[in-house]
Short mmCIF file of C-alpha atoms in Angstrom, two decimals:
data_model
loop_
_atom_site.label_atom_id
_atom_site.label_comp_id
_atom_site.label_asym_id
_atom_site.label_seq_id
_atom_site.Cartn_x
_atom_site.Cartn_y
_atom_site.Cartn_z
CA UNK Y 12 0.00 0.00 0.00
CA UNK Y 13 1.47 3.65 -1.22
CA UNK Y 14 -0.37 6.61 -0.28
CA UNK Y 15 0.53 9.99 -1.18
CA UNK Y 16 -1.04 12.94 0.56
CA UNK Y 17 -0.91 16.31 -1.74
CA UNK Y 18 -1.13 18.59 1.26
CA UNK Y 19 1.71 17.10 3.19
CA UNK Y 20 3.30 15.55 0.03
CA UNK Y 21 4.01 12.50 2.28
CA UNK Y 22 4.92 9.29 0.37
CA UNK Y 23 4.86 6.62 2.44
CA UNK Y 24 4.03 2.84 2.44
CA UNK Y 25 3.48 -0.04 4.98
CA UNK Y 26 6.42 -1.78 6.60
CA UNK Y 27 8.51 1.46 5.79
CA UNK Y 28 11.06 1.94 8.29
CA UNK Y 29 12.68 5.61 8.88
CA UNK Y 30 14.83 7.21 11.70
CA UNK Y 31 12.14 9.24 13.73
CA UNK Y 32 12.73 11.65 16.90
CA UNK Y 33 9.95 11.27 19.71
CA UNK Y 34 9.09 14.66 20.71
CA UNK Y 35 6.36 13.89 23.47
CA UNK Y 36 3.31 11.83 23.95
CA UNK Y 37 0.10 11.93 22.54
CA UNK Y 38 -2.95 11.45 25.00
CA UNK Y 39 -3.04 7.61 24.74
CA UNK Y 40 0.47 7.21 25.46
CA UNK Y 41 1.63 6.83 22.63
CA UNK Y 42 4.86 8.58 21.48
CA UNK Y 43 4.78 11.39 18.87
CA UNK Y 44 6.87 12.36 15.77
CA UNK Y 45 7.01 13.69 12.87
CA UNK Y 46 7.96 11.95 9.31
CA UNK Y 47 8.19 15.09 6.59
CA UNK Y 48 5.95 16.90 9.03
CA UNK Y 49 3.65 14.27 9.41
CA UNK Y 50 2.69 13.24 12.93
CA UNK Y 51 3.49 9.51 13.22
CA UNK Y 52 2.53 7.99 16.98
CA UNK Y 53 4.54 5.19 17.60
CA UNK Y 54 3.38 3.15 20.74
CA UNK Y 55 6.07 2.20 23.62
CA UNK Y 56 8.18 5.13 22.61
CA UNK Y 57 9.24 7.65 25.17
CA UNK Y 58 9.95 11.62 24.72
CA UNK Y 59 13.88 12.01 23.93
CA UNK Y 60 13.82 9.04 22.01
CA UNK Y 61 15.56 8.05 18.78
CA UNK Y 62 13.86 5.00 17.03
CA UNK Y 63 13.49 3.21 13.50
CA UNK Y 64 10.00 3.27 13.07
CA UNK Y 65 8.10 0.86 10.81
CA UNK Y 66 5.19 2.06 9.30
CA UNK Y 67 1.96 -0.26 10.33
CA UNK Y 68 -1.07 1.87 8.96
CA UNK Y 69 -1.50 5.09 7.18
CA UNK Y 70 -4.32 7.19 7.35
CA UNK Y 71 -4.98 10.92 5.72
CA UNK Y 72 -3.67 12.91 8.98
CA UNK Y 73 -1.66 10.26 10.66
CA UNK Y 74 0.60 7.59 10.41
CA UNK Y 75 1.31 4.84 12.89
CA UNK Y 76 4.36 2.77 13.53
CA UNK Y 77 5.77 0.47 16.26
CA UNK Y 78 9.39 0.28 17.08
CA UNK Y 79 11.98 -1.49 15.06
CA UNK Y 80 14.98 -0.53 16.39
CA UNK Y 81 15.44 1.51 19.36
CA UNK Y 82 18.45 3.63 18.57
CA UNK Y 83 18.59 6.05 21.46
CA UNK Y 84 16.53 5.31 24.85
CA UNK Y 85 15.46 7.70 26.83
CA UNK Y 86 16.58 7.86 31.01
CA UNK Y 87 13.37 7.62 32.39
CA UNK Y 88 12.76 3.93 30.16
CA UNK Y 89 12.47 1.56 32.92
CA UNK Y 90 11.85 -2.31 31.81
CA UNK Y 91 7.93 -3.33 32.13
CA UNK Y 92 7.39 -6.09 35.01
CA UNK Y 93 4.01 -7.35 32.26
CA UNK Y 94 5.42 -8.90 29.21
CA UNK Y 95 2.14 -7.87 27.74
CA UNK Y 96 3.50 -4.16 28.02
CA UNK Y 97 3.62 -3.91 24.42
CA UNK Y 98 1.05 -6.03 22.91
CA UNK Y 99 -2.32 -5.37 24.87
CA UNK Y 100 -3.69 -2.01 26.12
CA UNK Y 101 -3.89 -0.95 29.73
CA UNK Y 102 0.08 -0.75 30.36
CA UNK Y 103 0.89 2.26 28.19
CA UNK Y 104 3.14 3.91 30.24
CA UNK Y 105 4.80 0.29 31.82
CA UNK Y 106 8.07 1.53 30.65
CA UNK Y 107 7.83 5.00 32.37
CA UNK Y 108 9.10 5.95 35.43
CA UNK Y 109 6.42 6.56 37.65
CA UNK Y 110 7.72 9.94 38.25
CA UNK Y 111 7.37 10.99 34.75
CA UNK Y 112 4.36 9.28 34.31
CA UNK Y 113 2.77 11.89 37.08
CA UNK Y 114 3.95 15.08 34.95
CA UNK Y 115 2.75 12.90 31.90
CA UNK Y 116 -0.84 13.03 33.37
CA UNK Y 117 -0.91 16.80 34.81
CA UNK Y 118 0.29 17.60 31.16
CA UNK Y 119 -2.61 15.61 29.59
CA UNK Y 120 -4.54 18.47 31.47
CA UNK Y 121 -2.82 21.08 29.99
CA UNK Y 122 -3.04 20.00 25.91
CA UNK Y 123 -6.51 19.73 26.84
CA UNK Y 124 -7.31 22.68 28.19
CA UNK Y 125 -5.13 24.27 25.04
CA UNK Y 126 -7.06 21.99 22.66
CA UNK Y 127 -10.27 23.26 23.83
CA UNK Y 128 -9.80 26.76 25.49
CA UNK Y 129 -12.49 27.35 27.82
CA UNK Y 130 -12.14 31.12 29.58
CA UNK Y 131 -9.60 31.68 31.11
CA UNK Y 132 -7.89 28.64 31.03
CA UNK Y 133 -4.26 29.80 30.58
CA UNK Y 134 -4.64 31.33 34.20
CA UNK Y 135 -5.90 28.08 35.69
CA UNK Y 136 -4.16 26.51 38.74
CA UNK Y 137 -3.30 22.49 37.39
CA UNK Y 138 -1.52 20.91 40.62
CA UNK Y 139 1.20 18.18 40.15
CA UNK Y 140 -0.73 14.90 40.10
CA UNK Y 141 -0.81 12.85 43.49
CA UNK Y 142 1.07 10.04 43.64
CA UNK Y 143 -1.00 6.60 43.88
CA UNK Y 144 0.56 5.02 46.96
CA UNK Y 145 0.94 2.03 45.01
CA UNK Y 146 1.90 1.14 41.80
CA UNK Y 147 1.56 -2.42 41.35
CA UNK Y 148 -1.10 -5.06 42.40
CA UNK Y 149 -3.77 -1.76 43.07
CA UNK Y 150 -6.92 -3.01 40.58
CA UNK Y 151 -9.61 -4.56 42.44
CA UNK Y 152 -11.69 -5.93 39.16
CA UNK Y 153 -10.42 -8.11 36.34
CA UNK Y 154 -13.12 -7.99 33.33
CA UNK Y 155 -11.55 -10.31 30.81
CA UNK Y 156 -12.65 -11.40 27.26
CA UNK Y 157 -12.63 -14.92 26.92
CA UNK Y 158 -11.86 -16.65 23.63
CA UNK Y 159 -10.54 -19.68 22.10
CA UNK Y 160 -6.62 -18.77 20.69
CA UNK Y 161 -4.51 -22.02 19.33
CA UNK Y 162 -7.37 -24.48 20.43
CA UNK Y 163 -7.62 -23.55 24.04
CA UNK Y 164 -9.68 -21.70 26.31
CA UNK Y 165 -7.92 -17.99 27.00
CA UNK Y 166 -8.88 -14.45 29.15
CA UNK Y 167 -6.99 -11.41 28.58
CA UNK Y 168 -7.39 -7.99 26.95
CA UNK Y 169 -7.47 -7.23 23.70
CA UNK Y 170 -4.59 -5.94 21.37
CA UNK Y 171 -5.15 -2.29 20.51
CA UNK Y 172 -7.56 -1.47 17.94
CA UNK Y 173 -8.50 -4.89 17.24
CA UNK Y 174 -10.12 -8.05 18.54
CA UNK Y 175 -7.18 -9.98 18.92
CA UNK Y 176 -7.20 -11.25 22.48
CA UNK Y 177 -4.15 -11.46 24.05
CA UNK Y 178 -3.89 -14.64 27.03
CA UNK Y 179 -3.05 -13.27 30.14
CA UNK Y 180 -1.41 -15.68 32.46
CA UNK Y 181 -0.79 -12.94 34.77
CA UNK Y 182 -0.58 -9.02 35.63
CA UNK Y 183 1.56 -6.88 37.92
CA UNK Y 184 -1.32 -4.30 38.32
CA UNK Y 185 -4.09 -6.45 39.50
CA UNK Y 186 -5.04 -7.65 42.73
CA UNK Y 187 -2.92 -11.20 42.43
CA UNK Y 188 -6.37 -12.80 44.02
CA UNK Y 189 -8.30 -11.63 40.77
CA UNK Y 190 -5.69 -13.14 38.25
CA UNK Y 191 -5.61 -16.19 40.57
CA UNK Y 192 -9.56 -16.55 40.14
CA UNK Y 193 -9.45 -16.13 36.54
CA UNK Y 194 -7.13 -18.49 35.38
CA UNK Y 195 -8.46 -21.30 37.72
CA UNK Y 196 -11.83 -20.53 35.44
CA UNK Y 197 -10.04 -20.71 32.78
CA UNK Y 198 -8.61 -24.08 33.53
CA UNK Y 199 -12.42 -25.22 34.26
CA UNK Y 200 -14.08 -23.75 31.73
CA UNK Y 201 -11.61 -26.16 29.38
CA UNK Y 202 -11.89 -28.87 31.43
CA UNK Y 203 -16.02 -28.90 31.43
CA UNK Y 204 -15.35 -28.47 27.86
CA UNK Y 205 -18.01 -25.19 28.15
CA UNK Y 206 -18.41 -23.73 24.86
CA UNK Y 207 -17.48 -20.36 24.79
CA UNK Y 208 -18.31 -16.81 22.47
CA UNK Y 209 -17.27 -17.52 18.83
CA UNK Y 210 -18.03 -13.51 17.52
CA UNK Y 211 -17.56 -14.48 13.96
CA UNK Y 212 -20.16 -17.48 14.38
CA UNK Y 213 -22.27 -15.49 16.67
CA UNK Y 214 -22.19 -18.49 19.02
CA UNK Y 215 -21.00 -20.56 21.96
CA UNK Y 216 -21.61 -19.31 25.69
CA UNK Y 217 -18.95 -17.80 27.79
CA UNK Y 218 -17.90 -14.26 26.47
CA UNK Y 219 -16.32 -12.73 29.43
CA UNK Y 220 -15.40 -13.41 33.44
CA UNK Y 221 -15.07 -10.37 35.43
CA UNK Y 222 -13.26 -10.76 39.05
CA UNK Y 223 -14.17 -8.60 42.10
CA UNK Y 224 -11.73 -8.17 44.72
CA UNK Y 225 -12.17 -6.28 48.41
CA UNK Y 226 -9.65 -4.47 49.57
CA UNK Y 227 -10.91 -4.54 52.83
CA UNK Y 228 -12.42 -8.03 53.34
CA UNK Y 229 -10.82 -9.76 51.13
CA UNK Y 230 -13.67 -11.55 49.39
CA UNK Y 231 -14.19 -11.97 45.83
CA UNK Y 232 -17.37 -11.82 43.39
CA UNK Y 233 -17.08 -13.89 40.08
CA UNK Y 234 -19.62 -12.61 37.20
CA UNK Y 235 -19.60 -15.10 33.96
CA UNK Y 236 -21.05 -13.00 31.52
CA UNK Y 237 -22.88 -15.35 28.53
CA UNK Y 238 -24.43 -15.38 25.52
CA UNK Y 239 -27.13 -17.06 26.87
CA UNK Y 240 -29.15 -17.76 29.64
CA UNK Y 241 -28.39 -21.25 29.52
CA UNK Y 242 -25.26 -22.35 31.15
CA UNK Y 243 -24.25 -25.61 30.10
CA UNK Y 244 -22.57 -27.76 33.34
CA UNK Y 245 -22.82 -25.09 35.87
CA UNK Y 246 -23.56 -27.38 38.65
CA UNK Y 247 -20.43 -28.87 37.87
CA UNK Y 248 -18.94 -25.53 37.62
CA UNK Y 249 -20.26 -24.13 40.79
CA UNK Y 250 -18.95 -27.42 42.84
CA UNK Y 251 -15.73 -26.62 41.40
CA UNK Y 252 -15.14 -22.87 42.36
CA UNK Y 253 -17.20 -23.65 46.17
CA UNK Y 254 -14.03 -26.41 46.09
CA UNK Y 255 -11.15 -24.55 44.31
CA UNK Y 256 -11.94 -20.91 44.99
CA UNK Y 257 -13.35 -20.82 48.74
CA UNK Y 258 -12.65 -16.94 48.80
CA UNK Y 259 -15.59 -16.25 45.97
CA UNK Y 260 -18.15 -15.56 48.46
CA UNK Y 261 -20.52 -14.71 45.26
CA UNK Y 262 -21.21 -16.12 42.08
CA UNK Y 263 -23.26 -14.16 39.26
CA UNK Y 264 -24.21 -14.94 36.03
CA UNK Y 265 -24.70 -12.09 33.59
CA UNK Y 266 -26.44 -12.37 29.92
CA UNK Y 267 -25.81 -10.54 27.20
CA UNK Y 268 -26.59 -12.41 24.03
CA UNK Y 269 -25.37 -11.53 20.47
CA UNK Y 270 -21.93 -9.05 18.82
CA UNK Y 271 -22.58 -6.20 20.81
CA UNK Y 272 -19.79 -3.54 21.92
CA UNK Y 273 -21.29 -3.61 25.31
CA UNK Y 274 -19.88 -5.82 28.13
CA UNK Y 275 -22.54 -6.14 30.15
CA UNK Y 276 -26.30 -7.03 29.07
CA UNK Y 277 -29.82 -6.09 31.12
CA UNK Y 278 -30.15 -9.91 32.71
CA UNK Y 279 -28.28 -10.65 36.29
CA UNK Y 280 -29.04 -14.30 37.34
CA UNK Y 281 -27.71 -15.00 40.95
CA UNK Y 282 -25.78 -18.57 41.00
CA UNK Y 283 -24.42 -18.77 44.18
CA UNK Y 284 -23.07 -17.30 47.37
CA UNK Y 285 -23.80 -13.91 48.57
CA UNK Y 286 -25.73 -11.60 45.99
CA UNK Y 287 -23.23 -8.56 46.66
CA UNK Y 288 -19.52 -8.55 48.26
CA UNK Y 289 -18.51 -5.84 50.97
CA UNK Y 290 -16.09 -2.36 50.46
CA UNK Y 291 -15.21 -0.39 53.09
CA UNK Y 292 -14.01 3.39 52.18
CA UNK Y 293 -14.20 6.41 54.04
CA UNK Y 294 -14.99 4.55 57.03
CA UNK Y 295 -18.38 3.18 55.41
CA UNK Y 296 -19.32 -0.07 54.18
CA UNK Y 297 -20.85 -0.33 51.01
CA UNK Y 298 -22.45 -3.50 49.17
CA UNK Y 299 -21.18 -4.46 45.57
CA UNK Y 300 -23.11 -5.94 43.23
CA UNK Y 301 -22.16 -7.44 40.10
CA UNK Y 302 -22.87 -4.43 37.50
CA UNK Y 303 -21.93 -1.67 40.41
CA UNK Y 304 -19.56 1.03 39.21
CA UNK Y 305 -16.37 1.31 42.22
CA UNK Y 306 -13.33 2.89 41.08
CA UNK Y 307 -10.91 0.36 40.34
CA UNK Y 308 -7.81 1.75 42.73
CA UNK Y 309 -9.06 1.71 46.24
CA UNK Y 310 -6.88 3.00 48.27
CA UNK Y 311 -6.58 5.91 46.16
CA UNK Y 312 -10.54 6.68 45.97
CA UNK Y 313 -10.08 7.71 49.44
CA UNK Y 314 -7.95 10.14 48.42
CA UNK Y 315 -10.07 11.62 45.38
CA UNK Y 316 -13.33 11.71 48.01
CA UNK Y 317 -10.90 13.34 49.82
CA UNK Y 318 -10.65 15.94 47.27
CA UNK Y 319 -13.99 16.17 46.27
CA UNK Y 320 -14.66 17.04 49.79
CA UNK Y 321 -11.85 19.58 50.08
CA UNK Y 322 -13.38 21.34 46.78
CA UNK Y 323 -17.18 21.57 47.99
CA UNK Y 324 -15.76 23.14 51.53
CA UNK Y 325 -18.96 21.40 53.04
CA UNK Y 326 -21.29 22.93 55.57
CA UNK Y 327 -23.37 21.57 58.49
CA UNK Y 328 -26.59 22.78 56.62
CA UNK Y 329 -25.95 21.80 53.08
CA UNK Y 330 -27.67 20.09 51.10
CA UNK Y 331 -25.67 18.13 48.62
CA UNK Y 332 -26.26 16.76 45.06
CA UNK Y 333 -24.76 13.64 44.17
CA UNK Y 334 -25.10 13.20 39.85
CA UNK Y 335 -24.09 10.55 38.40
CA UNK Y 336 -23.89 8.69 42.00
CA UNK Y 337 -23.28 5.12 41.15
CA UNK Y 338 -23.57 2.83 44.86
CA UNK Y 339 -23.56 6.38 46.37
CA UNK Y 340 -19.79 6.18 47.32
CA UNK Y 341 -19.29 10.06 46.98
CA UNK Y 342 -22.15 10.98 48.66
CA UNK Y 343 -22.52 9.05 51.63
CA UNK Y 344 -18.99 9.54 52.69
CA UNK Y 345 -19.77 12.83 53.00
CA UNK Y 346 -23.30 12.78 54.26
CA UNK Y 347 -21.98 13.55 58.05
CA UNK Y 348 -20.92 16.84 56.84
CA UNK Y 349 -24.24 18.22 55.28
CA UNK Y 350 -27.79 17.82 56.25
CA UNK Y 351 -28.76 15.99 53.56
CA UNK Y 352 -27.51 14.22 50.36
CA UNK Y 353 -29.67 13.72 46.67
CA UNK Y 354 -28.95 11.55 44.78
CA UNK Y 355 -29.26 9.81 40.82
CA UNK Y 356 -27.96 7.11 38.93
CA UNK Y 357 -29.05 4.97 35.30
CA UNK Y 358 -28.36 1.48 36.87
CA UNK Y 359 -31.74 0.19 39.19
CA UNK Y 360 -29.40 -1.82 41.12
CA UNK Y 361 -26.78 0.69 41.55
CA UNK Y 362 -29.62 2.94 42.96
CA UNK Y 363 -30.50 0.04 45.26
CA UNK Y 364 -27.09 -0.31 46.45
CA UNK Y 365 -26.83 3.21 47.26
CA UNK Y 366 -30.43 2.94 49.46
CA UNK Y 367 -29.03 -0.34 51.04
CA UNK Y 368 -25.84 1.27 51.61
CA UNK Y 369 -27.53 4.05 53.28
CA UNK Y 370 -29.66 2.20 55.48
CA UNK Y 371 -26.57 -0.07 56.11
CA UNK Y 372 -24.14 2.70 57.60
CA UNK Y 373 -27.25 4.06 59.29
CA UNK Y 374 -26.97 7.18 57.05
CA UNK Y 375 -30.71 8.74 57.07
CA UNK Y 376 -30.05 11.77 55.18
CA UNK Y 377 -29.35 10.81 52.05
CA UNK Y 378 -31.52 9.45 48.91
CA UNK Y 379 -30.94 8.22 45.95
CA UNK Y 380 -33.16 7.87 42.56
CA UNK Y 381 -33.52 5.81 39.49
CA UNK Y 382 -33.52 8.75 36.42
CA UNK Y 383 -31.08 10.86 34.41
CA UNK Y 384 -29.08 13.95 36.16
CA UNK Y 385 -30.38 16.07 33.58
CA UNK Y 386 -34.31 14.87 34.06
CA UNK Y 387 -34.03 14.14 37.95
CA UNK Y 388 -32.70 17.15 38.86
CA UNK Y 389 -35.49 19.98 37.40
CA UNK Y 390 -37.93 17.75 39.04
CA UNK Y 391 -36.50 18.19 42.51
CA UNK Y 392 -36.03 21.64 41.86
CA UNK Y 393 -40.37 21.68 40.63
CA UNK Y 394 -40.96 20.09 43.55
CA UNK Y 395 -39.47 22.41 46.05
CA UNK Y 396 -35.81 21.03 46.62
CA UNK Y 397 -33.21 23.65 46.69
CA UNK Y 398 -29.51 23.08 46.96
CA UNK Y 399 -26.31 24.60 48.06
CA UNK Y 400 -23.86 21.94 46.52
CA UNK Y 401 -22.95 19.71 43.91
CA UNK Y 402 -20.33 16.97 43.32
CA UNK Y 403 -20.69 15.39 39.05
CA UNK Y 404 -18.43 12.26 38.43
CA UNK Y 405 -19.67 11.39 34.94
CA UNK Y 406 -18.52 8.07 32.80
CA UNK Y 407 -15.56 9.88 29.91
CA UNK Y 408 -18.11 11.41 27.96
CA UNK Y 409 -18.68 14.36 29.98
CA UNK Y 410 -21.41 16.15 31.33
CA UNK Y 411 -24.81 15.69 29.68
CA UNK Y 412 -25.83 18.91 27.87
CA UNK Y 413 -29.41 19.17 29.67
CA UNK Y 414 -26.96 18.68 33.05
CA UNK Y 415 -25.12 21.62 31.74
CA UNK Y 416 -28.13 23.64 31.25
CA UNK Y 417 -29.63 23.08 34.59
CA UNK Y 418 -26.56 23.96 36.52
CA UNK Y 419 -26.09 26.69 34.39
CA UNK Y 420 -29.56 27.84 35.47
CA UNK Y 421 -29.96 26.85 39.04
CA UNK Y 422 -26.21 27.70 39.56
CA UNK Y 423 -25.06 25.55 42.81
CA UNK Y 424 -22.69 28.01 45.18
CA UNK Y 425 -20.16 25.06 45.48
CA UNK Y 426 -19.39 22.55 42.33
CA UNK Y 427 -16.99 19.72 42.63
CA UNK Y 428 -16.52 18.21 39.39
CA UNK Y 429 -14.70 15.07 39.01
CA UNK Y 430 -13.70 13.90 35.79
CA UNK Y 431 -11.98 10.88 34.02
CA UNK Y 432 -11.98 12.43 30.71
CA UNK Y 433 -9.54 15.30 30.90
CA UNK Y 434 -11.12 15.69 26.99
CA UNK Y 435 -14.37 16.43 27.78
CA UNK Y 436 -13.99 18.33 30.97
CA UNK Y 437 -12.15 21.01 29.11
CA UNK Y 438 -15.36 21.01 26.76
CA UNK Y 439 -17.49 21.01 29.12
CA UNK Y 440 -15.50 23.66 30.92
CA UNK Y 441 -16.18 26.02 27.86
CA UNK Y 442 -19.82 25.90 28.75
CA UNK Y 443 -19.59 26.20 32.94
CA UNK Y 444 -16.99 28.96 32.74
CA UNK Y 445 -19.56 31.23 31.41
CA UNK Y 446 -21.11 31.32 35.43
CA UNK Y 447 -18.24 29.54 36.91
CA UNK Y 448 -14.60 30.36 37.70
CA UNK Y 449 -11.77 27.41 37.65
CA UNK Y 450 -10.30 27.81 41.40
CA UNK Y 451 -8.15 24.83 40.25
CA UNK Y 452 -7.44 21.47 38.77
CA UNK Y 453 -6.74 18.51 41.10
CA UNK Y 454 -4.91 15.47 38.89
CA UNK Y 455 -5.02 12.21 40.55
CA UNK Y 456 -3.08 9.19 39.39
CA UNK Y 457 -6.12 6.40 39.74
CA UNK Y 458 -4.40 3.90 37.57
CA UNK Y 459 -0.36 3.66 37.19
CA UNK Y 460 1.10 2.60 34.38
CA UNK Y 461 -1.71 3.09 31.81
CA UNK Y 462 -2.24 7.10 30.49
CA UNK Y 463 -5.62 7.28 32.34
CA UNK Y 464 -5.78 10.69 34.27
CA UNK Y 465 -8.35 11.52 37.17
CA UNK Y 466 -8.90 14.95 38.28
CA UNK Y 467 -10.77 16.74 40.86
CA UNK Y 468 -12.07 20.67 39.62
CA UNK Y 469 -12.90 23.06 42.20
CA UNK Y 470 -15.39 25.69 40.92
CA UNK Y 471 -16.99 28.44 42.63
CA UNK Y 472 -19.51 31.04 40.81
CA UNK Y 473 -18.02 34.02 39.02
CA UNK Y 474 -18.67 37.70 41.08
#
């Protein structure tokens, strides 16, 4: 394949190899150059470094490479403790040291606030990025694809940009007691001989097993997510994990037939065990079930709750909003500070975990409701609920435009926003600095070695 593009006059063709200087890295991790002024991302490359590239796909902006040759390495390459480092995503920055991979994240901040320019922005106070205190061994979930590859039965992650899975025997960032559950499945599922998800057939029954781990307990919720309902030899199954796997206090089954995108489907069958496993954080305990959303570094949600709470600077007679709530984590740990705590979420059994939770901690002042931010929240306000402060952690895609629009009208005094999208906060930021100033930007390392970025934004109303 030759392509020639007429406005960068770039000739260039697949398996290519050139000389290339990595200038920094893109937003993905990736490392950036420039081939006749073309930007070329090459994956596993570090800023400072000299490589021979070879070319692996060419599109009309942007060409992509991976590393022949590494010619000139950079000081802060360190050797990845995953040999999967380079083949599967979720270890981008494996080869970083940790130190740089903290300005690596505050900077991800920075080319998107440049990117999108809300007001102000070049005056805005980004802090250096805290530190997780651990950098290894910190994710409490495994959700792994499982496939046949070479005849057997294999869980891992995919390669990038494709749906080749890659068989993970282990994984330095994991809780070890997740990778120990999943490859004992593994080993059962072939043993049983229990078909699993063929995508190009459309067919067989296991697609993916996802792993629960708490930090604080210790126990352990196993979700087998099918194509079907039906679950060929899962008493067999079931006597093998209550035998092999004591420490899975809960077995789930999820179903979500058919090629979708989408991990999880609408069906939760409970198979054995406990329904939900216990979390403690913030002093609270708080019931898991299988589809509820926890952050996946523990230990360091405490410290971003932490945040959020130094950002609202809470009062005794608050009354807090809690969008996009999930179990209610956010909210209820800070429920003792404020009189009462609202509450939404999508999920109906997030919502219920949030309730339970509630009633669990003995935490009366807080509620939580089944319903969109953006629809829940005029309908509070119609029905006589006013409020002093508001704390947002939505999924990557940012802030709902309706949610926008209603904060922009009813315009909270105190706004934590917490994002995992540095992206879309800075476009949403274009819209909320029109009533809102940017105090400052929080970055929180939630998950080492990969390029995700957390933040915490403190915003108070404009005078």
């Amino acid at each position: 394949m030759v392509q020639k593009h007429a406005k960068q006059d770039v000739t260039v063709s697949v398996g290519e190899r050139f000389p290339l200087t990595i200038r920094r890295l893109g937003v993905n991790g990736h490392g950036i150059g420039y081939f006749k002024h073309k930007v070329c991302f090459v994956p596993g490359a570090l800023p400072g470094e000299i490589v021979v590239a070879e070319v692996t796909r060419i599109m009309p902006r942007f060409l992509e490479a991976k590393i022949y040759r590494l010619r000139r390495a950079s000081k802060h390459r360190v050797t990845p403790r995953d040999p999967y480092a380079d083949v599967a995503g979720g270890f981008e920055l494996e080869n970083l040291a940790y130190p740089e991979q903290l300005k690596f994240k505050r900077q991800v901040v920075l080319d998107s606030l440049s990117k999108f320019k809300p007001y102000g922005y070049h005056n805005y106070d980004v802090r250096p990025t805290i530190a997780a205190p651990a950098q290894y061994g910190y994710r409490n979930k495994a959700q792994f694809q499982v496939r046949m590859v070479d005849g057997h039965v294999a869980a891992g992650l995919y390669k990038p940009d494709s749906h080749n899975l890659v068989d993970m025997q282990e994984c330095a960032v994991q809780m070890p007691q997740t990778m120990h559950v999943i490859r004992t499945m593994v080993k059962l599922i072939e043993e049983l001989n229990i078909p699993v998800y063929d995508e190009e057939h459309n067919s067989g029954i296991i697609k993916t097993l996802v792993v629960r781990e708490s930090w604080t307990t210790g126990e352990l919720q196993l979700t087998i997510i099918t194509n079907t309902p039906k679950l060929i030899h899962k008493h067999q199954l079931l006597a093998a994990i209550k035998e092999l796997l004591p420490e899975v206090v809960s077995v789930m089954q999820n179903v979500n037939p058919g090629d979708t995108p989408l991990v999880w489907g609408d069906q939760t069958i409970h198979l054995a065990g406990a329904e939900t496993i216990t979390e403690s954080l913030m002093g609270l305990d708080f019931k898991l079930s299988a589809r509820s959303f926890l952050q996946l570094n523990p230990a360091q949600t405490e410290v971003l709750y932490e945040e959020a709470a130094k950002a609202l600077e809470l009062a005794p007679d608050d009354t807090l909003i809690d969008a996009y709530a999930g179990i209610g984590t956010i909210g209820l740990s800070l429920a003792a500070r404020v009189k009462n705590v609202r509450g939404m979420e999508i999920i109906p059994e997030a919502v219920a975990d949030a309730n339970e939770n509630a009633r669990l901690n003995g935490i009366t002042n807080a509620h939580y409701e089944v319903g969109k931010a953006e629809e829940i929240l005029p309908k509070w306000q119609n029905e006589g609920l006013s409020f002093d402060a508001l704390v947002v952690d939505p999924p990557r895609a940012g802030l709902d435009d309706n949610l926008i629009k209603a904060i922009l009208k009813t315009k909270p005094r105190k706004f934590a926003y917490v994002s995992c999208g540095m992206a879309s906060l800075a476009r949403n930021l274009r819209r909320l600095t029109s009533v809102y100033h940017v105090d400052y930007i929080q970055p929180i390392d939630m998950m080492p070695q990969t390029a995700r970025c957390e933040a915490v934004v403190k915003l108070s109303l404009r005078k």
